[in-house]
PDB file of C-alpha atoms in Angstrom:
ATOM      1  CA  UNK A 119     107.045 113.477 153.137  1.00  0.00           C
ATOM      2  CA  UNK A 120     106.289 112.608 157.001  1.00  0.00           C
ATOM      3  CA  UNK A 121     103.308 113.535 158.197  1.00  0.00           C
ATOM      4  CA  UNK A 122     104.328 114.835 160.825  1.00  0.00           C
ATOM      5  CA  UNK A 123     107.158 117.049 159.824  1.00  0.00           C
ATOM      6  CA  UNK A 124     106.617 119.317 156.273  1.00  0.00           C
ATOM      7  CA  UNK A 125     108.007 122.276 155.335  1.00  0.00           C
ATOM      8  CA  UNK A 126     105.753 125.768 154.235  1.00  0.00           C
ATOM      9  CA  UNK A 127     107.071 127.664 151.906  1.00  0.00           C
ATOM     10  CA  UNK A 128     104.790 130.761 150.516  1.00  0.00           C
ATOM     11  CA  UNK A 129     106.314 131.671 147.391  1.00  0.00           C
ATOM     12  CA  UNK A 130     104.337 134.621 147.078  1.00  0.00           C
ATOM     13  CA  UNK A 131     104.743 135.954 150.729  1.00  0.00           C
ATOM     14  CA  UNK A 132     108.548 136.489 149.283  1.00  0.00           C
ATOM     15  CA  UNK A 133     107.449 138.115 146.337  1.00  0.00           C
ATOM     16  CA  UNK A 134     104.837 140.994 147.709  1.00  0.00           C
ATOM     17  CA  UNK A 135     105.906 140.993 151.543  1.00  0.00           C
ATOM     18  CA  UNK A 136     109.273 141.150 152.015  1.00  0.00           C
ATOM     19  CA  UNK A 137     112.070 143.839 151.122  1.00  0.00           C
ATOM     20  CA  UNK A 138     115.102 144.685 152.493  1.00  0.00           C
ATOM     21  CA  UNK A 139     115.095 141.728 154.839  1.00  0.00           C
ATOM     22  CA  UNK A 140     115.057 137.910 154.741  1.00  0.00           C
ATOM     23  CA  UNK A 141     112.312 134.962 154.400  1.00  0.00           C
ATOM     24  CA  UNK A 142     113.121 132.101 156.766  1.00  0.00           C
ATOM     25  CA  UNK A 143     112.309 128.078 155.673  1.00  0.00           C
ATOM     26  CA  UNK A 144     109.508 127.429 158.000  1.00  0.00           C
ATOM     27  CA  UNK A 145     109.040 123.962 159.899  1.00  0.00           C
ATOM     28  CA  UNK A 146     106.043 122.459 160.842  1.00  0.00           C
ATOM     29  CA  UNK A 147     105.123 119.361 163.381  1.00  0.00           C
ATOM     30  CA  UNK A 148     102.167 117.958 165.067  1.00  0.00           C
ATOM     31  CA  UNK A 149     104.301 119.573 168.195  1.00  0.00           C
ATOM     32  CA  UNK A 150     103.823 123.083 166.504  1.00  0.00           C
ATOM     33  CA  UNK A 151     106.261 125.191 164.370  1.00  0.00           C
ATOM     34  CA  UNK A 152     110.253 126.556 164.141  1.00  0.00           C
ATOM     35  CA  UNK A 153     111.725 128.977 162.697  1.00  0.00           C
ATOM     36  CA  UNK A 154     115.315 127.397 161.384  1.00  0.00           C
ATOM     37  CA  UNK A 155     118.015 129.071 161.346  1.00  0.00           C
ATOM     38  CA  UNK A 156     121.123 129.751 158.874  1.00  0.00           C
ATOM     39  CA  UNK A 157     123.417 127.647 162.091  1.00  0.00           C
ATOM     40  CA  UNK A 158     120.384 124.491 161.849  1.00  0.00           C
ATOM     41  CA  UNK A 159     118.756 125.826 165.262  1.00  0.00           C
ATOM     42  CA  UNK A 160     115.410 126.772 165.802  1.00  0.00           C
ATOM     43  CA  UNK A 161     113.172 128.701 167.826  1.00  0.00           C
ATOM     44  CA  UNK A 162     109.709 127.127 169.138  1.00  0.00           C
ATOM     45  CA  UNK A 163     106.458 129.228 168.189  1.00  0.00           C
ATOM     46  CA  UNK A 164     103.707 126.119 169.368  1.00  0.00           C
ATOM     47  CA  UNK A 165     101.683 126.915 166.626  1.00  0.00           C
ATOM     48  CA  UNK A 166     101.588 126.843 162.964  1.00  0.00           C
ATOM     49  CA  UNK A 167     102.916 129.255 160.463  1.00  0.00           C
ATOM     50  CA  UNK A 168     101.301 130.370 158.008  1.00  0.00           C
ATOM     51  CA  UNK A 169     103.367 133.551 156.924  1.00  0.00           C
ATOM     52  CA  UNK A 170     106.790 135.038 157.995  1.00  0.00           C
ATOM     53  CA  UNK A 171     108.842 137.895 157.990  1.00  0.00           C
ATOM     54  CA  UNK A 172     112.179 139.572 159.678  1.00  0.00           C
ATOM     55  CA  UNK A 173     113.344 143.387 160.167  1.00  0.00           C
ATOM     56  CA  UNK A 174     116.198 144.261 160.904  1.00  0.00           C
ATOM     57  CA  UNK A 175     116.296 143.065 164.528  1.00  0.00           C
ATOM     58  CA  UNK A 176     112.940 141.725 164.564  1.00  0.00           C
ATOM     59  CA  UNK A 177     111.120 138.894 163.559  1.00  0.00           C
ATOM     60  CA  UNK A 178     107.063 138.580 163.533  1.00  0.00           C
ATOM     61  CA  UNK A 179     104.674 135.457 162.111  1.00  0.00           C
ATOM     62  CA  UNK A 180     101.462 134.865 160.894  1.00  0.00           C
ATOM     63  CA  UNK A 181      99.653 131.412 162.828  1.00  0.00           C
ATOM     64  CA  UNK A 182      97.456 129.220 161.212  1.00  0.00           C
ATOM     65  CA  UNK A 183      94.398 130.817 163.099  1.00  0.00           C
ATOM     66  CA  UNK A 184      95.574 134.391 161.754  1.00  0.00           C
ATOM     67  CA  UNK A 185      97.305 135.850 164.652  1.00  0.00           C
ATOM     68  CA  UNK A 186     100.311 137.239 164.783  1.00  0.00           C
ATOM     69  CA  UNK A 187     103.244 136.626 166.906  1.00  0.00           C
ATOM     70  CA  UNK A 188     106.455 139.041 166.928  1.00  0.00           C
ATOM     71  CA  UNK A 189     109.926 138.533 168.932  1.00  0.00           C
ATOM     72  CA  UNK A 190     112.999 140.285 168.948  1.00  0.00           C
ATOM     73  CA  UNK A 191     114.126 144.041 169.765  1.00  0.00           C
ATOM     74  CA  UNK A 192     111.214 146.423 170.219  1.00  0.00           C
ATOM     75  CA  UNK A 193     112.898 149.696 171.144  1.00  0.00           C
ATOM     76  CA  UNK A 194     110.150 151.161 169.111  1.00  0.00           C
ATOM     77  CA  UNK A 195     107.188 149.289 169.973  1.00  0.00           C
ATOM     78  CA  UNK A 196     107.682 147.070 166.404  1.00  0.00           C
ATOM     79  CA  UNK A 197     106.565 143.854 168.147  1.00  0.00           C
ATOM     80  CA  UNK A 198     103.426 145.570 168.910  1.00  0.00           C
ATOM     81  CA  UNK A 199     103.163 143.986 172.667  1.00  0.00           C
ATOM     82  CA  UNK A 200     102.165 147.266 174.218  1.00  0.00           C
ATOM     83  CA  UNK A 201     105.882 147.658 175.722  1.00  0.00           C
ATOM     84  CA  UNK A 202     109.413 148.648 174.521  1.00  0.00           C
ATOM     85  CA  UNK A 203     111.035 144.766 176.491  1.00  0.00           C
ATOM     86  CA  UNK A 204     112.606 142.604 173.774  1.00  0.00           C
ATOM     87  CA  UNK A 205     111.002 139.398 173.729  1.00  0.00           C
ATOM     88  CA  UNK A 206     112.816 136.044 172.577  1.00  0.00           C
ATOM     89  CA  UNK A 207     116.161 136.597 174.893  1.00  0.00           C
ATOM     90  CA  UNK A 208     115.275 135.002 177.711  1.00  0.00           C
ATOM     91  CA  UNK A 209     113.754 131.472 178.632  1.00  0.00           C
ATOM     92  CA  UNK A 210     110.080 131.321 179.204  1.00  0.00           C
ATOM     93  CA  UNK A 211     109.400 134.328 176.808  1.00  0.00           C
ATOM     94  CA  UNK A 212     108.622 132.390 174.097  1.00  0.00           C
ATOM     95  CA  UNK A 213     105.618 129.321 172.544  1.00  0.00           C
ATOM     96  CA  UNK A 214     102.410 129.693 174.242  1.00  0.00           C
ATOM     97  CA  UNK A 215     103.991 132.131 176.671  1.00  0.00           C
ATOM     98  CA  UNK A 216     104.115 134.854 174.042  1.00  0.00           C
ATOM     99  CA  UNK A 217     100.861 136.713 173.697  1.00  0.00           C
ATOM    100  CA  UNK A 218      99.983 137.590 170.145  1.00  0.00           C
ATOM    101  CA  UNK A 219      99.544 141.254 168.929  1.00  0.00           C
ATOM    102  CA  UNK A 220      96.397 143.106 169.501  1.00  0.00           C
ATOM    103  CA  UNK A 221      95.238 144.202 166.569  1.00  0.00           C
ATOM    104  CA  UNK A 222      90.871 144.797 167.078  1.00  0.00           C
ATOM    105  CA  UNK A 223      88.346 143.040 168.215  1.00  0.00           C
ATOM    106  CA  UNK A 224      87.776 140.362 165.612  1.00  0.00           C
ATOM    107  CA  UNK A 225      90.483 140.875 163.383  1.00  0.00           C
ATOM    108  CA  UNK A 226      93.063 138.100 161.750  1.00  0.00           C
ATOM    109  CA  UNK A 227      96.095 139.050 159.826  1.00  0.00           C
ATOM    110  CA  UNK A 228      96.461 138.076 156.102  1.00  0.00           C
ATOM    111  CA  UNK A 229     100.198 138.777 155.850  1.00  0.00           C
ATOM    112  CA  UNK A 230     102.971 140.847 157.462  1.00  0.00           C
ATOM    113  CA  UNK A 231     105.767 142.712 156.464  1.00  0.00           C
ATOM    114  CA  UNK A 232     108.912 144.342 158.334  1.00  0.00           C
ATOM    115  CA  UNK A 233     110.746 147.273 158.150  1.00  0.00           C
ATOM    116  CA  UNK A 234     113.967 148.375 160.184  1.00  0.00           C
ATOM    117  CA  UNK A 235     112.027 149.476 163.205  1.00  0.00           C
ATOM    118  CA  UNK A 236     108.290 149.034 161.889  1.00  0.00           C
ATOM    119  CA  UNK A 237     105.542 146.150 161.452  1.00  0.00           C
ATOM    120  CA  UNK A 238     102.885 146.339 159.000  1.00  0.00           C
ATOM    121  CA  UNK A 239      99.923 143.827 158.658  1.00  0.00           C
ATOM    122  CA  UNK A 240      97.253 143.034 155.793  1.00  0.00           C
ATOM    123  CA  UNK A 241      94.019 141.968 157.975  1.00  0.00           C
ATOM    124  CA  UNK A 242      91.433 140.075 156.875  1.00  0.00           C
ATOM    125  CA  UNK A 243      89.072 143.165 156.210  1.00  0.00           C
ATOM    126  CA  UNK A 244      91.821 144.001 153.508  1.00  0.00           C
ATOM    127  CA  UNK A 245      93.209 146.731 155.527  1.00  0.00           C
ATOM    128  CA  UNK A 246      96.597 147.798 156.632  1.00  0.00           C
ATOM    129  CA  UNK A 247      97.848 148.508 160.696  1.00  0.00           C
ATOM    130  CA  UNK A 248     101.416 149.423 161.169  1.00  0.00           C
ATOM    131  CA  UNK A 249     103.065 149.884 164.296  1.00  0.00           C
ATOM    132  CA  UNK A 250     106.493 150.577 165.611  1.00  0.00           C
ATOM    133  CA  UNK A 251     108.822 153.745 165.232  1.00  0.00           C
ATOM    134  CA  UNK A 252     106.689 156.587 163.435  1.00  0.00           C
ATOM    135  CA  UNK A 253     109.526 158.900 162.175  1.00  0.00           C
ATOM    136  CA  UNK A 254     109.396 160.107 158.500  1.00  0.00           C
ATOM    137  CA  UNK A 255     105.681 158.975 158.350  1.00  0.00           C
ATOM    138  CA  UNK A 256     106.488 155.285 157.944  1.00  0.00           C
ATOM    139  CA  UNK A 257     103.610 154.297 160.005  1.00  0.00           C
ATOM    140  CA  UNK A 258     100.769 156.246 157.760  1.00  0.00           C
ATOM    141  CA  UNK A 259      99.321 157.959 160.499  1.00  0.00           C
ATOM    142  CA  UNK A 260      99.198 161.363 160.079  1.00  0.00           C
ATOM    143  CA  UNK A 261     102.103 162.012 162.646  1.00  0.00           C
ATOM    144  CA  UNK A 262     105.664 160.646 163.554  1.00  0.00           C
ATOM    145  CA  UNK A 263     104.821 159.488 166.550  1.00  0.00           C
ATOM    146  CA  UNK A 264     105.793 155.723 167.805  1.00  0.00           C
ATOM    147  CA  UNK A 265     102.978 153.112 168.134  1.00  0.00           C
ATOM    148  CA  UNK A 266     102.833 149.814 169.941  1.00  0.00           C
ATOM    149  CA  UNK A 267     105.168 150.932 172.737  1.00  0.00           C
ATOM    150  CA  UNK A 268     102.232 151.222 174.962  1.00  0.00           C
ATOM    151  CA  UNK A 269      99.171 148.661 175.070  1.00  0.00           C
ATOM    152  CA  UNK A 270      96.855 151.521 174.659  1.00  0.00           C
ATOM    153  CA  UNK A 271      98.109 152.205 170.776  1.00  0.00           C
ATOM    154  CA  UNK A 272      97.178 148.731 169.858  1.00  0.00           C
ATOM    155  CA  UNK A 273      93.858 146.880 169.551  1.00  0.00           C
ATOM    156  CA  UNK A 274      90.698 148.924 168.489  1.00  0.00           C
ATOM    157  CA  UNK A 275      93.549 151.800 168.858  1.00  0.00           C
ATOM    158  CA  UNK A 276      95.407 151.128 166.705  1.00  0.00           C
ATOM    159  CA  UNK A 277      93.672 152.700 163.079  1.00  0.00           C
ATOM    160  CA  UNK A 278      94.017 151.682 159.568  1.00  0.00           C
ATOM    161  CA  UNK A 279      96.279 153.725 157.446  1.00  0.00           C
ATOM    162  CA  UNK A 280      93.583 156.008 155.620  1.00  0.00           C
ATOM    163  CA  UNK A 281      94.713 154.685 152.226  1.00  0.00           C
ATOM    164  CA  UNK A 282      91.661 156.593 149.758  1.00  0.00           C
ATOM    165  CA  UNK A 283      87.970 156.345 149.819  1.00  0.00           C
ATOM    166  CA  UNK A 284      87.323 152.504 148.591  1.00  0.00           C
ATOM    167  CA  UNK A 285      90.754 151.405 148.338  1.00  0.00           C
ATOM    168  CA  UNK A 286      91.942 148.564 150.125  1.00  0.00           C
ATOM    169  CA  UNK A 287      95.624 146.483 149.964  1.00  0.00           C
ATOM    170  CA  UNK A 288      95.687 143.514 148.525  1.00  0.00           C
ATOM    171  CA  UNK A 289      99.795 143.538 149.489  1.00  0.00           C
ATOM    172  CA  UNK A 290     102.535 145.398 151.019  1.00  0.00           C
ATOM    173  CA  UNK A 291     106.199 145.936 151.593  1.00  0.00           C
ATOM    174  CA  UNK A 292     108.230 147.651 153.915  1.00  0.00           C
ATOM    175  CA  UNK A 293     111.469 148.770 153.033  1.00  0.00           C
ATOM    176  CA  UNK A 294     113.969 150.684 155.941  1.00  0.00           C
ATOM    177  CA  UNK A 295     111.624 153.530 156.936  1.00  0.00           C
ATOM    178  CA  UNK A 296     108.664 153.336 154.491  1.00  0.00           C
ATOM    179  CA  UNK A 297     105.860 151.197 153.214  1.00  0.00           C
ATOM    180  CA  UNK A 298     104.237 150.589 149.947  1.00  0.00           C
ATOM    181  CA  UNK A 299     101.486 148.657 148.937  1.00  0.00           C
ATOM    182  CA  UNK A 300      99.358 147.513 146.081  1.00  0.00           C
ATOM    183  CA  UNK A 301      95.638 148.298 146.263  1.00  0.00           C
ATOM    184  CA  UNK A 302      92.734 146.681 144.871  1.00  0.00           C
ATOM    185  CA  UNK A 303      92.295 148.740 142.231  1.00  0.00           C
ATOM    186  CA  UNK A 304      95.622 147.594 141.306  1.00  0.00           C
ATOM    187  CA  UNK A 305      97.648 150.946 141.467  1.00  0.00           C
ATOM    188  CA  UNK A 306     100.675 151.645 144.246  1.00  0.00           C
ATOM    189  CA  UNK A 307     100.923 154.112 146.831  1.00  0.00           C
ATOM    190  CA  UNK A 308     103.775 154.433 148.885  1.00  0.00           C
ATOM    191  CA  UNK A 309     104.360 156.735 152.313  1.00  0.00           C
ATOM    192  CA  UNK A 310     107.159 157.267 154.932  1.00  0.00           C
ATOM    193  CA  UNK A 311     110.891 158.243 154.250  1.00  0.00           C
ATOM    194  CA  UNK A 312     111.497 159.797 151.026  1.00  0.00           C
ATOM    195  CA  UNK A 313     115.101 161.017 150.963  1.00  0.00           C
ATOM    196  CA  UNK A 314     116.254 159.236 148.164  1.00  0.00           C
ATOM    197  CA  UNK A 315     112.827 159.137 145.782  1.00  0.00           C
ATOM    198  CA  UNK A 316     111.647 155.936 147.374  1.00  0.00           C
ATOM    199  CA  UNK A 317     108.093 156.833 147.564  1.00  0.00           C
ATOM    200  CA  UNK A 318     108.048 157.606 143.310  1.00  0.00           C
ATOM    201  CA  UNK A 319     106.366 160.699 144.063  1.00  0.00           C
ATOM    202  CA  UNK A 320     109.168 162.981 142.479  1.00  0.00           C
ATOM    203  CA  UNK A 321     110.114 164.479 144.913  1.00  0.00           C
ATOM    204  CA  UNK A 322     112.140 163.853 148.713  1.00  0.00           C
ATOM    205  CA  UNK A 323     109.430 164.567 150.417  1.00  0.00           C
ATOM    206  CA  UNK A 324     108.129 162.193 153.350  1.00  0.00           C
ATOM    207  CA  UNK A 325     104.051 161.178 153.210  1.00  0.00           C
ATOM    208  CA  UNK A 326     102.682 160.067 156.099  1.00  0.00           C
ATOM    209  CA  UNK A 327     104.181 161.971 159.024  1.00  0.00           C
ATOM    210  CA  UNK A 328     101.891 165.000 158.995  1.00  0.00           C
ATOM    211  CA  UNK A 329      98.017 165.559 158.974  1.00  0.00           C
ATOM    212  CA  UNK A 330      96.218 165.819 155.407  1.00  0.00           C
ATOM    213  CA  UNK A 331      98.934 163.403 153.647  1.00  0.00           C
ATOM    214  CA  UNK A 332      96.882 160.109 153.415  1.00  0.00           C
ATOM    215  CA  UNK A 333      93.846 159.216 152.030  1.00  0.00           C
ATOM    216  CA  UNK A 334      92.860 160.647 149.053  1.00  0.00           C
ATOM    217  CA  UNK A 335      95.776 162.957 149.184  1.00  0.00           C
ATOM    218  CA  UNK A 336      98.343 160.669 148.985  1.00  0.00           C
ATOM    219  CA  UNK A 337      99.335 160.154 145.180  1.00  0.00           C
ATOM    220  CA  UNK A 338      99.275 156.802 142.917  1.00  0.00           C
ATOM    221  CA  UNK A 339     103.042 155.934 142.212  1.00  0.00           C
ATOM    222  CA  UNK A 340     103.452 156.498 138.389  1.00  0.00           C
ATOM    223  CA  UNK A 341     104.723 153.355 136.819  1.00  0.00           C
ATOM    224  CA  UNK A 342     104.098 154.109 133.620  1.00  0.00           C
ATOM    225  CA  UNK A 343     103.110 150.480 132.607  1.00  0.00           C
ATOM    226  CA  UNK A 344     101.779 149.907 129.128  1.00  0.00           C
ATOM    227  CA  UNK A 345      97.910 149.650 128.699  1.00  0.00           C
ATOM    228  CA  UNK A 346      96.405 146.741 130.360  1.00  0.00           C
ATOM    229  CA  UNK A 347      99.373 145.920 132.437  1.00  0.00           C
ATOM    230  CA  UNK A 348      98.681 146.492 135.979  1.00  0.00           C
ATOM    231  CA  UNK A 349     101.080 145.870 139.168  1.00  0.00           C
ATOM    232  CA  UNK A 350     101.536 142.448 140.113  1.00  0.00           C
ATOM    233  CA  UNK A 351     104.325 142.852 143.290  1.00  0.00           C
ATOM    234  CA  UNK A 352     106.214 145.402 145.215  1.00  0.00           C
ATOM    235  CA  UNK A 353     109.877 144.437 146.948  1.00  0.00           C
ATOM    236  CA  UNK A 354     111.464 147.105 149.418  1.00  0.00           C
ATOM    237  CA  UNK A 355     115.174 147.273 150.357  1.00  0.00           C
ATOM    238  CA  UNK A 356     116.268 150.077 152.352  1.00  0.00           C
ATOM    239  CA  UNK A 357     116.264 153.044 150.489  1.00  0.00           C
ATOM    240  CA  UNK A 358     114.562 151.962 147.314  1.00  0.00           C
ATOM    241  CA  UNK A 359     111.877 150.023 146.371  1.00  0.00           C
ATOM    242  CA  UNK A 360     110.576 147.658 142.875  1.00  0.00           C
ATOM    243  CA  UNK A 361     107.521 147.014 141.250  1.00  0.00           C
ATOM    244  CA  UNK A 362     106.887 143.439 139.121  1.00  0.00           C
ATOM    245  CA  UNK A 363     104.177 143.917 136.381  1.00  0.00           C
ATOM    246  CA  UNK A 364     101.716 141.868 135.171  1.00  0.00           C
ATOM    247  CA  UNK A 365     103.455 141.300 131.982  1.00  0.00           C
ATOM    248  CA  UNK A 366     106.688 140.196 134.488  1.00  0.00           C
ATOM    249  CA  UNK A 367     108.785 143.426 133.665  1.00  0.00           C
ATOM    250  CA  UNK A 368     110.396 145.259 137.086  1.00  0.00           C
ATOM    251  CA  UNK A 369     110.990 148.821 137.395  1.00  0.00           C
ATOM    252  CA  UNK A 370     112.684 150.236 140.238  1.00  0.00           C
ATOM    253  CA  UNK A 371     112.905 153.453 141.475  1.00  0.00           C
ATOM    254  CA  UNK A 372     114.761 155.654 145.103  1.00  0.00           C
ATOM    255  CA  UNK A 373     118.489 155.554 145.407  1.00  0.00           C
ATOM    256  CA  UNK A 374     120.790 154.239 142.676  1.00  0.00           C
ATOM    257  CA  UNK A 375     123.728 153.669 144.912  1.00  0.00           C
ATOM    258  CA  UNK A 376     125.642 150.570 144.329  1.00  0.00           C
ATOM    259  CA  UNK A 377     123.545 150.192 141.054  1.00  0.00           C
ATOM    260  CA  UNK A 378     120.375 148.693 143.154  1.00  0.00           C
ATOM    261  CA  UNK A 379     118.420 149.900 140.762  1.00  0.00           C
ATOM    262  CA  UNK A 380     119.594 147.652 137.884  1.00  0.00           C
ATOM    263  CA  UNK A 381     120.069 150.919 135.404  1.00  0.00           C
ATOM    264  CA  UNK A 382     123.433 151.076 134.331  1.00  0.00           C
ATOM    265  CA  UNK A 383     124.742 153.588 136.568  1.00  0.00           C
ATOM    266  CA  UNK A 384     123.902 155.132 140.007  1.00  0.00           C
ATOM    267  CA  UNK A 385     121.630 158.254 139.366  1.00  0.00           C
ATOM    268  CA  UNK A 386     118.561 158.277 141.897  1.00  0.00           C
ATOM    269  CA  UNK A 387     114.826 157.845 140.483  1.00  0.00           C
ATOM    270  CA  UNK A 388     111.800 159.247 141.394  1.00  0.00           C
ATOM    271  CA  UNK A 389     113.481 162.308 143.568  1.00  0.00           C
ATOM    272  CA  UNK A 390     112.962 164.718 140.838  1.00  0.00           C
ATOM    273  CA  UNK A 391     110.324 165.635 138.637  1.00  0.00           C
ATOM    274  CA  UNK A 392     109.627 163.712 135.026  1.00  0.00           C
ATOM    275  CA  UNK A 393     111.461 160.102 136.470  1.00  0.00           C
ATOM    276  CA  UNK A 394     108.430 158.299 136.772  1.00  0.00           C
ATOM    277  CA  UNK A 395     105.764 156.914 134.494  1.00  0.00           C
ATOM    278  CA  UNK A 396     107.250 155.978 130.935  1.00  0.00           C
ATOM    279  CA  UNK A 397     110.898 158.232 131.837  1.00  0.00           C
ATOM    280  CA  UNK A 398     111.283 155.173 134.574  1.00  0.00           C
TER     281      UNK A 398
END
């Protein structure tokens, strides 16, 4: 392998960050870094990657001093650059041109993850900012309303999701219009858009969008793993979302549609009472 030219690949980035969108191959120089392309081009970052992920029409990037760079469309603020421009589309907009996201004074991002419209980080205090479009509770916030379309919701601003007293995230995924992640006491809670059971909560009722939802309020996803087993991963496509154990077993629960859920037939889980736990 050249010295000069290697490629990063962060095998578990694609198994805890990313859900209903894509990983990129990542390629690194002494000139900086590219994101490649499925047509062989590439787009210049001038820095190194360290982790990567795409929404739907949005694409954001960890450096290897723990910043974070987005690009793309940002109709809802899910770049984070304090403005609803798309960045990426024009020349000059992007390498050392495009300013990294303000996230609070002396904080570096562990990982990202994208949704449709919506960004969510893992800083290096082990908690979680999202930003972008707030409908359905997505964010975590307590409201529905959009963050990062101005540059006074980010930075200091911008709060952690309240996610319990002590708990922190040691990784996340965002699917379409919601967000899950595993804490460090190794259970899963999940908020946003719960039409189709996504969230695991039995119910189709969205967390997250309304005051008094987080925190300790916000229930533990029942997996109903066997003792000892814990929650290794979470995966998030667009209306459902997947949990890999410990013991490398996957459940997966929200719509059944198209037989996403891998159960034989294409009944919904986790929008009704009694789905969850061992039922799942």
């Amino acid at each position: 392998m050249s010295a000069r030219r290697h490629t990063i690949i962060a095998l578990t980035t694609i198994i805890a960050l990313t859900g209903m969108f894509s990983v990129r191959r990542v390629v690194a120089d002494s000139s900086g870094a590219s994101v490649t392309r499925a047509d062989g081009s590439s787009t210049q970052i001038s820095a190194l990657t360290r982790w990567l992920a795409t929404g739907e029409q949005h694409t954001c990037v960890v450096l290897d001093n723990g910043t974070l760079k987005c690009f793309g469309s940002n109709s809802a603020g899910q770049i984070g650059s304090g403005g609803t421009l798309t960045l990426g589309d024009g020349a000059g907009e992007m390498g050392d041109a495009l300013a990294a996201v303000r996230l609070g004074t002396g904080r570096t991002v562990r990982a990202v993850s994208a949704g449709a419209l919506h960004t969510c980080v893992l800083l290096d205090d082990a908690s979680v900012k999202c930003f972008g479009e707030g409908s359905k509770g997505r964010l975590g916030s307590g409201a529905e309303d959009d963050l990062g379309r101005s540059s006074a919701t980010m930075g200091d601003a911008l709060l952690p999701v309240d996610l319990g007293a002590g708990r922190t995230a040691v990784s996340l995924a965002t699917g379409g219009a919601h967000t899950c992640a595993v804490l460090n006491d190794a259970s899963v809670k999940c908020w946003g858009d719960n039409g189709d059971g996504q969230l695991g909560l039995g119910d189709t009722a969205a967390r997250g969008d309304a005051p008094g939802e987080m925190g300790d309020a916000l229930a533990i996803v029942d997996l109903g793993w066997p003792s000892g087993v814990t929650t290794r991963s979470l995966a998030a496509g667009d209306v459902h979302t997947c949990a890999m154990s410990s013991a490398g077993s996957v459940k997966c629960w929200g719509s059944g549609a198209n037989g996403r859920l891998g159960s034989g037939d294409e009944v919904s889980r986790g929008d009704e009472p009694g789905e969850m736990g061992a039922s799942l």
